[in-house]
JSON list of C-alpha atoms in Angstrom, two decimals:
[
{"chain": "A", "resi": 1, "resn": "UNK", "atom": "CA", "xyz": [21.19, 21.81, -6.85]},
{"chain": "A", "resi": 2, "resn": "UNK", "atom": "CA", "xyz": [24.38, 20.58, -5.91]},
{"chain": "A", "resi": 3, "resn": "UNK", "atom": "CA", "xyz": [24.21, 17.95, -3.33]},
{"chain": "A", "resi": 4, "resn": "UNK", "atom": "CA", "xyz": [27.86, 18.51, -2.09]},
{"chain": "A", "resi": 5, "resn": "UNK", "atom": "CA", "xyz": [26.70, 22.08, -1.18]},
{"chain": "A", "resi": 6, "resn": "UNK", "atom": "CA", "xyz": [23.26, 21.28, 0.69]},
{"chain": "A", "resi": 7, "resn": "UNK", "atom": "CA", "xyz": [22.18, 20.17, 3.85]},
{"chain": "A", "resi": 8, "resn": "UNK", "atom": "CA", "xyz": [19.29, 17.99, 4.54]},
{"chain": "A", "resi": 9, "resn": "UNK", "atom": "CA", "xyz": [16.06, 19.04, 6.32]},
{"chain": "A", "resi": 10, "resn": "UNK", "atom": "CA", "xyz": [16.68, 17.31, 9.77]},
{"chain": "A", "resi": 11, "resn": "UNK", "atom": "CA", "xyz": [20.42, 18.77, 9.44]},
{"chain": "A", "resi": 12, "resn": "UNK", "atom": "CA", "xyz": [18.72, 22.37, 8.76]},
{"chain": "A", "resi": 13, "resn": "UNK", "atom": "CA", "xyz": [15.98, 21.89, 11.88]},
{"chain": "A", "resi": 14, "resn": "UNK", "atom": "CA", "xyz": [18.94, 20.44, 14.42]},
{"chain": "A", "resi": 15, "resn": "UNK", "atom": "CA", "xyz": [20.52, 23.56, 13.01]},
{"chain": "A", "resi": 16, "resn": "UNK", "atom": "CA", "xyz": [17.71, 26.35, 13.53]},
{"chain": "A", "resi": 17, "resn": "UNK", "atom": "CA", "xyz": [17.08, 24.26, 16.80]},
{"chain": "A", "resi": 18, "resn": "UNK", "atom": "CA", "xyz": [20.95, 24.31, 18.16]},
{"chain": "A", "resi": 19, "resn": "UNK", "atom": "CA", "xyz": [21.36, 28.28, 17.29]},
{"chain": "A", "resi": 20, "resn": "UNK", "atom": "CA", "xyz": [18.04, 29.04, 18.90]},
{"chain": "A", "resi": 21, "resn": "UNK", "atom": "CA", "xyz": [18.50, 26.87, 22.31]},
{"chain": "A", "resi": 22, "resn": "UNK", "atom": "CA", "xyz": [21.93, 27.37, 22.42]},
{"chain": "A", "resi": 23, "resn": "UNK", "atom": "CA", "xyz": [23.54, 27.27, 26.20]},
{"chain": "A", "resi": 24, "resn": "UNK", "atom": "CA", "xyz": [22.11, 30.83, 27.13]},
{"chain": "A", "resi": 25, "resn": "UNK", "atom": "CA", "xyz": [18.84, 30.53, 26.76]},
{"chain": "A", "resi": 26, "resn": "UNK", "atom": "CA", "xyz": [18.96, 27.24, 29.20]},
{"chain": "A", "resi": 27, "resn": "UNK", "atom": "CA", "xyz": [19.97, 29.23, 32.25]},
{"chain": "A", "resi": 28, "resn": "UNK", "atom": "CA", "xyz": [18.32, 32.40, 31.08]},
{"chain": "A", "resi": 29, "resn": "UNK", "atom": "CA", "xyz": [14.76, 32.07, 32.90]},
{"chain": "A", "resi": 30, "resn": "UNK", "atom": "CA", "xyz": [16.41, 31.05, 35.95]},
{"chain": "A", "resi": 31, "resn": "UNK", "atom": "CA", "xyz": [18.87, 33.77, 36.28]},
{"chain": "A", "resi": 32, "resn": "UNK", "atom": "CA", "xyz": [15.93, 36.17, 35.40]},
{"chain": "A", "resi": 33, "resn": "UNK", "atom": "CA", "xyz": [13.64, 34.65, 38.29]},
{"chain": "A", "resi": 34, "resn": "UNK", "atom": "CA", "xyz": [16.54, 34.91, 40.89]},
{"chain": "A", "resi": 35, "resn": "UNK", "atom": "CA", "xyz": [16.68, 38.86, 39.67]},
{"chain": "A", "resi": 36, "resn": "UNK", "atom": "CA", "xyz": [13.19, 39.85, 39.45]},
{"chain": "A", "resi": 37, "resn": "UNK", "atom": "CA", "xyz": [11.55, 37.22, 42.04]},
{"chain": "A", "resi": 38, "resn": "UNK", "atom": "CA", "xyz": [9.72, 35.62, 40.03]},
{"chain": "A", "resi": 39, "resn": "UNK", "atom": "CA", "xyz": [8.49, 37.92, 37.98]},
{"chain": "A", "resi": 40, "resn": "UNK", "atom": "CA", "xyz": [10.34, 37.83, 35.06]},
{"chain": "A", "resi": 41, "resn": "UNK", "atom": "CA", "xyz": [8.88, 35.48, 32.78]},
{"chain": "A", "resi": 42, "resn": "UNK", "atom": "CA", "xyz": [7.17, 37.89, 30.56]},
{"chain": "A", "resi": 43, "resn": "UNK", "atom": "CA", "xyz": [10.23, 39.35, 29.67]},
{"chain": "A", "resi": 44, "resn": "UNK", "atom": "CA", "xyz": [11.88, 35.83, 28.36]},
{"chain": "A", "resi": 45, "resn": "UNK", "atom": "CA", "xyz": [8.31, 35.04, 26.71]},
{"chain": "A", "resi": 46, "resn": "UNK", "atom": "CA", "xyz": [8.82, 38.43, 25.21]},
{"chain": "A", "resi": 47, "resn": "UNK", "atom": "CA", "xyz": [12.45, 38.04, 24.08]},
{"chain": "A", "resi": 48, "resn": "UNK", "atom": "CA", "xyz": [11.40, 34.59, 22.53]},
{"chain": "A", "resi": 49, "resn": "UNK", "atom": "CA", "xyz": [8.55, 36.08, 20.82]},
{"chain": "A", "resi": 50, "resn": "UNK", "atom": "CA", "xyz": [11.25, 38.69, 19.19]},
{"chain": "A", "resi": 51, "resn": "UNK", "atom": "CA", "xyz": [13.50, 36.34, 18.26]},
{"chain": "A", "resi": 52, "resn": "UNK", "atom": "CA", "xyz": [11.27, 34.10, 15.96]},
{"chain": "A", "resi": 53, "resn": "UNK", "atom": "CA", "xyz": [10.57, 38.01, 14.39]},
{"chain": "A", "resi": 54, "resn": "UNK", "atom": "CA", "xyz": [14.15, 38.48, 13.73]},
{"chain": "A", "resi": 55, "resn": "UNK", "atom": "CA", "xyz": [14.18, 34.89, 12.07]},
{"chain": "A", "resi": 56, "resn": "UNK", "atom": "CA", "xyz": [11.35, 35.25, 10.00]},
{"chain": "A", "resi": 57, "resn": "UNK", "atom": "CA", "xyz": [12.86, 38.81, 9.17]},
{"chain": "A", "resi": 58, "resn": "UNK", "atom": "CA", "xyz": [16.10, 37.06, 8.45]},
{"chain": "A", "resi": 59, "resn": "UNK", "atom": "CA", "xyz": [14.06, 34.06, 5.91]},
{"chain": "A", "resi": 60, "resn": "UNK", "atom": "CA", "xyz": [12.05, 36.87, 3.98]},
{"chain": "A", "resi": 61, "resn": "UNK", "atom": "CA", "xyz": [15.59, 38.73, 3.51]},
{"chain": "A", "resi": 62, "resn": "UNK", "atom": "CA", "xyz": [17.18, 35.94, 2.21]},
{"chain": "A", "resi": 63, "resn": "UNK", "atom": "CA", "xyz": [14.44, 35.17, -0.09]},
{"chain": "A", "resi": 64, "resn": "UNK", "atom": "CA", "xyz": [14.73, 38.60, -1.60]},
{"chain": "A", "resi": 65, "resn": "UNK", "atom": "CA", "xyz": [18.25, 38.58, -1.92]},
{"chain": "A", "resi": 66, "resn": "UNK", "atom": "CA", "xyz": [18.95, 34.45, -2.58]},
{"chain": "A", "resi": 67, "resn": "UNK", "atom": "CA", "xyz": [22.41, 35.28, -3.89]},
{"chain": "A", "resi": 68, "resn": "UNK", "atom": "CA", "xyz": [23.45, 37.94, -1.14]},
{"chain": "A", "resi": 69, "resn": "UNK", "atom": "CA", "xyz": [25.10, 37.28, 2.30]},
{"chain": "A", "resi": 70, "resn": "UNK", "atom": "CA", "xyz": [24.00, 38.95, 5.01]},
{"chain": "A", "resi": 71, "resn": "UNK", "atom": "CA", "xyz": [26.87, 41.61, 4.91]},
{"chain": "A", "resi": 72, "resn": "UNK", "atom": "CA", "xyz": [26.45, 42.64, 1.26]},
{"chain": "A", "resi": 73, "resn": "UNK", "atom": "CA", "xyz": [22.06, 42.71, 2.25]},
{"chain": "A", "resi": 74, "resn": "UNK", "atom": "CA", "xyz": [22.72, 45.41, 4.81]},
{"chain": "A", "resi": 75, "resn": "UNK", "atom": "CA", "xyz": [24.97, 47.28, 3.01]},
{"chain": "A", "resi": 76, "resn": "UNK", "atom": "CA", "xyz": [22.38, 47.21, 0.40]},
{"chain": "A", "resi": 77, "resn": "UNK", "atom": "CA", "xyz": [19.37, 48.33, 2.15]},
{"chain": "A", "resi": 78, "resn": "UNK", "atom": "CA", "xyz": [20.99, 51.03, 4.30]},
{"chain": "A", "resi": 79, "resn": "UNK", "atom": "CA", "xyz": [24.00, 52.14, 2.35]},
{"chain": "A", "resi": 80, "resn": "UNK", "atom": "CA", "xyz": [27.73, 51.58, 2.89]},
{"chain": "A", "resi": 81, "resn": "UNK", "atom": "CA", "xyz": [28.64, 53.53, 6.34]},
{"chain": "A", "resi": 82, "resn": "UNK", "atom": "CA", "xyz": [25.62, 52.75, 7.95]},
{"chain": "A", "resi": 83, "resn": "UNK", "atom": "CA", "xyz": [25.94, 49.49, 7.02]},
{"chain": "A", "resi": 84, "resn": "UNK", "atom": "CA", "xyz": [29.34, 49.06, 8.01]},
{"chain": "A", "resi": 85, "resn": "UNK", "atom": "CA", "xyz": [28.71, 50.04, 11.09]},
{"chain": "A", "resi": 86, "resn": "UNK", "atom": "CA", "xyz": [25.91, 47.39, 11.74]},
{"chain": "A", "resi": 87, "resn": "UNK", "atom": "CA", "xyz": [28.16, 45.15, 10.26]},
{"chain": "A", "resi": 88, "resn": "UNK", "atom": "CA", "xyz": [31.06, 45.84, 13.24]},
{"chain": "A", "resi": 89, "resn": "UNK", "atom": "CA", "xyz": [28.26, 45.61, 15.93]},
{"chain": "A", "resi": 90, "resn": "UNK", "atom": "CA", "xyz": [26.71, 42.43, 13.98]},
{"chain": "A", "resi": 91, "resn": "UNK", "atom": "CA", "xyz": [30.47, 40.86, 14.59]},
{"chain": "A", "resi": 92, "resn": "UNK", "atom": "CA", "xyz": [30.76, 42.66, 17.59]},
{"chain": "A", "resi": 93, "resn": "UNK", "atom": "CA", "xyz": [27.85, 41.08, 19.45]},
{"chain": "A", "resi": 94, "resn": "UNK", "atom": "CA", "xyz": [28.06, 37.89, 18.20]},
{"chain": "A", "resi": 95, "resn": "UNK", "atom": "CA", "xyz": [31.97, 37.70, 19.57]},
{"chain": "A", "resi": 96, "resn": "UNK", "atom": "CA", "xyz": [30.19, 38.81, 22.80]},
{"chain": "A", "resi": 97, "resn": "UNK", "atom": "CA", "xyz": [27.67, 35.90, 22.56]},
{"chain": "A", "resi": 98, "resn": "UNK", "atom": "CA", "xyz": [30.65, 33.53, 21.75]},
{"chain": "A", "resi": 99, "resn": "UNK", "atom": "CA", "xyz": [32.76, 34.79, 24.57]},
{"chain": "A", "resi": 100, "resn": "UNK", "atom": "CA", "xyz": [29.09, 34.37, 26.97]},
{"chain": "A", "resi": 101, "resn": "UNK", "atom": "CA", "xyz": [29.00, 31.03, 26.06]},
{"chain": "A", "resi": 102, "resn": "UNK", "atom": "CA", "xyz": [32.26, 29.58, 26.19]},
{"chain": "A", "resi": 103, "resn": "UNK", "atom": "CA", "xyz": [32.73, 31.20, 30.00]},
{"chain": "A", "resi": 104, "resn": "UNK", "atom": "CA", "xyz": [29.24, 29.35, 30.45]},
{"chain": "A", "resi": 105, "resn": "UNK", "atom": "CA", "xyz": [30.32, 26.30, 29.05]},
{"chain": "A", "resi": 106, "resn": "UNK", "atom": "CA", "xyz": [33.21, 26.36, 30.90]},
{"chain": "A", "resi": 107, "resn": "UNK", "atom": "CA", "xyz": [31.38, 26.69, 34.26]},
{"chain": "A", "resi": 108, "resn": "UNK", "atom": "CA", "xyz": [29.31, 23.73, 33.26]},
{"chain": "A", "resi": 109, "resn": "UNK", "atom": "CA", "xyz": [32.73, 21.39, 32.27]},
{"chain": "A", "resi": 110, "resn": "UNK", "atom": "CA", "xyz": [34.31, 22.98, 35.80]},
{"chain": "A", "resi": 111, "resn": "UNK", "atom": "CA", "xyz": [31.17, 22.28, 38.02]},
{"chain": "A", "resi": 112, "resn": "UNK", "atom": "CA", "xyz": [30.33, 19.06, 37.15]},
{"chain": "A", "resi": 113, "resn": "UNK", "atom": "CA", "xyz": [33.70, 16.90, 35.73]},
{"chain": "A", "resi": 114, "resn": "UNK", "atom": "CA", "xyz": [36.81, 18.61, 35.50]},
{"chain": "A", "resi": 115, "resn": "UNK", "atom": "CA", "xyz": [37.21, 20.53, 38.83]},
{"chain": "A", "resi": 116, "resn": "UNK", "atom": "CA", "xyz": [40.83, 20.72, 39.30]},
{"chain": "A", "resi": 117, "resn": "UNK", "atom": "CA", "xyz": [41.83, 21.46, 35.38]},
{"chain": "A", "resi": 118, "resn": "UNK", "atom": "CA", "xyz": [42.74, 25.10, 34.91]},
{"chain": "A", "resi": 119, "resn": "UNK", "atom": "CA", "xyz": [40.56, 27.50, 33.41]},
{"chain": "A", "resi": 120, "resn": "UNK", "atom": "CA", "xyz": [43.07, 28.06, 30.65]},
{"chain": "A", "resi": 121, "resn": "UNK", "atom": "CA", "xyz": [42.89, 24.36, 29.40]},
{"chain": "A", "resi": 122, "resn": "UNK", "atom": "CA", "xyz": [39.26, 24.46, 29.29]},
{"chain": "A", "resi": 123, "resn": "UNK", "atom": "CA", "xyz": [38.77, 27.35, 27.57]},
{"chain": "A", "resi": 124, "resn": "UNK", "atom": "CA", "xyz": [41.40, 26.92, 25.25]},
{"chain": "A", "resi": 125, "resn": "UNK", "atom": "CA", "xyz": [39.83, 22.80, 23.72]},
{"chain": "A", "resi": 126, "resn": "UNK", "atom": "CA", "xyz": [36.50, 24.67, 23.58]},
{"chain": "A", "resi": 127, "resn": "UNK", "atom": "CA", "xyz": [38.60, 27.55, 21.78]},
{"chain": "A", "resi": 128, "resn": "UNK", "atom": "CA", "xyz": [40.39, 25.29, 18.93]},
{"chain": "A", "resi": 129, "resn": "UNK", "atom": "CA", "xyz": [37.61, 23.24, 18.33]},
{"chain": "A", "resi": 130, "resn": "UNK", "atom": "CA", "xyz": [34.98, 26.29, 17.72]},
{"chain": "A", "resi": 131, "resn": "UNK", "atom": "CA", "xyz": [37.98, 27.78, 15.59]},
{"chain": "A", "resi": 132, "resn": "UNK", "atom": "CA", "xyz": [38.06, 24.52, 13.26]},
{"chain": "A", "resi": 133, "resn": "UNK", "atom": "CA", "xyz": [34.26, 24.34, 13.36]},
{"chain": "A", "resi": 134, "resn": "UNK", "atom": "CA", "xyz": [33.75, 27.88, 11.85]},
{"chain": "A", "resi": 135, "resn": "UNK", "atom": "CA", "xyz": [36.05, 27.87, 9.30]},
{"chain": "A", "resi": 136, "resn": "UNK", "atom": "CA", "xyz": [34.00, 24.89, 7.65]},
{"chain": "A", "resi": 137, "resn": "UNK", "atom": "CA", "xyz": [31.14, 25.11, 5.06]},
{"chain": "A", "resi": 138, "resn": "UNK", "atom": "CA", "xyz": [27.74, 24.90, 6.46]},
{"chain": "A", "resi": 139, "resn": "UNK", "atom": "CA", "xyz": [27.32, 21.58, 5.72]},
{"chain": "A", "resi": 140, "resn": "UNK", "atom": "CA", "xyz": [30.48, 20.01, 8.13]},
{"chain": "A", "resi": 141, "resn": "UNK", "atom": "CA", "xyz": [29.16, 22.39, 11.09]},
{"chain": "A", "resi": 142, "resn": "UNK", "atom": "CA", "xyz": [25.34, 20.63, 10.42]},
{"chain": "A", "resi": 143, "resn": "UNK", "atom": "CA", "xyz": [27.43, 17.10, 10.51]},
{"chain": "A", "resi": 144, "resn": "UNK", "atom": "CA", "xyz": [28.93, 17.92, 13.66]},
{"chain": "A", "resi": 145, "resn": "UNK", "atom": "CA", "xyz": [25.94, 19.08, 15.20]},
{"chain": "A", "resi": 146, "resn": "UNK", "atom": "CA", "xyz": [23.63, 16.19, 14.61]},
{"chain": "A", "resi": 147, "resn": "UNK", "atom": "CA", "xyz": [26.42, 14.15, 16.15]},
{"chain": "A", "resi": 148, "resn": "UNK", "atom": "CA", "xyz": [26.49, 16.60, 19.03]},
{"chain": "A", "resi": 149, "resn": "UNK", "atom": "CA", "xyz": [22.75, 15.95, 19.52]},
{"chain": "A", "resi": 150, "resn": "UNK", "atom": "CA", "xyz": [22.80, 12.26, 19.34]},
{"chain": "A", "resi": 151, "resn": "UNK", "atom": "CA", "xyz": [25.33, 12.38, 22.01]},
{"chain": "A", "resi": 152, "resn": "UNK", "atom": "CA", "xyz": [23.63, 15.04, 24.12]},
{"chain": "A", "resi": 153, "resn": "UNK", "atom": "CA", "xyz": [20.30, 12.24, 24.06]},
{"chain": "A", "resi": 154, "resn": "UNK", "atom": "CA", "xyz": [19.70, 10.86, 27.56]}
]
């Protein structure tokens, strides 16, 4: 295998570990105990017990289909409208989840450091440097995330 295409296996579990943390999932127990009063906590065990099913779902798919992305997998298994339109709300959520966590990354930056910098200046760093970061290979975005977490270390 080409080395200049692969990532290493601490760069693919800072990876798994980054997408699956994330910043939601940090405040989401604590929003759902101020909601439900304390009762909540079967539904996050719940939602975390679904989402290692959608990632083992996700690793047997991509066994199946090594050479496939995950666009031209649905497409195959349902057929092309169907699949298109689980492709638009595939894109469609995860622009929600990217929108969710800049406005939550920005509350962070706003509450703790930068108090008097507008909103728009914020939002707009975290906005340029997420647009750079996604249109690299796999490999760059694993770089920049092991830095990330070597930073983040107390």
């Amino acid at each position: 295998m080409n080395k200049e295409t692969t990532i290493t296996r601490g760069q693919l579990f800072l990876l798994i570990l980054k997408f699956e943390i994330g910043v939601d999932i940090l405040s989401l127990p604590y929003r759902i105990h101020l909601l439900s009063k304390g009762g909540g906590w079967i539904s996050v065990f719940l939602g975390g017990f679904l989402i290692q099913l959608v990632i083992l779902l996700c690793w047997l798919l991509m066994r199946r289909f090594p050479s496939s992305s995950i666009y031209d997998i649905v497409t195959l298994i349902t057929g092309k409208w169907i699949g298109k339109l689980l492709i638009i709300a595939y894109v469609g959520y995860f622009l929600l989840m990217g929108t969710s966590v800049l406005v939550n990354g920005y509350g962070v930056i706003n509450r703790w450091m930068l108090q008097d910098t507008p909103r728009w200046a914020i939002l707009a760093l975290f906005l340029f440097s997420s647009i750079y970061l996604v249109r690299q290979k796999l490999r760059i975005i694993a770089r920049v995330l092991v830095l990330i977490s070597f930073w983040s270390c107390p």
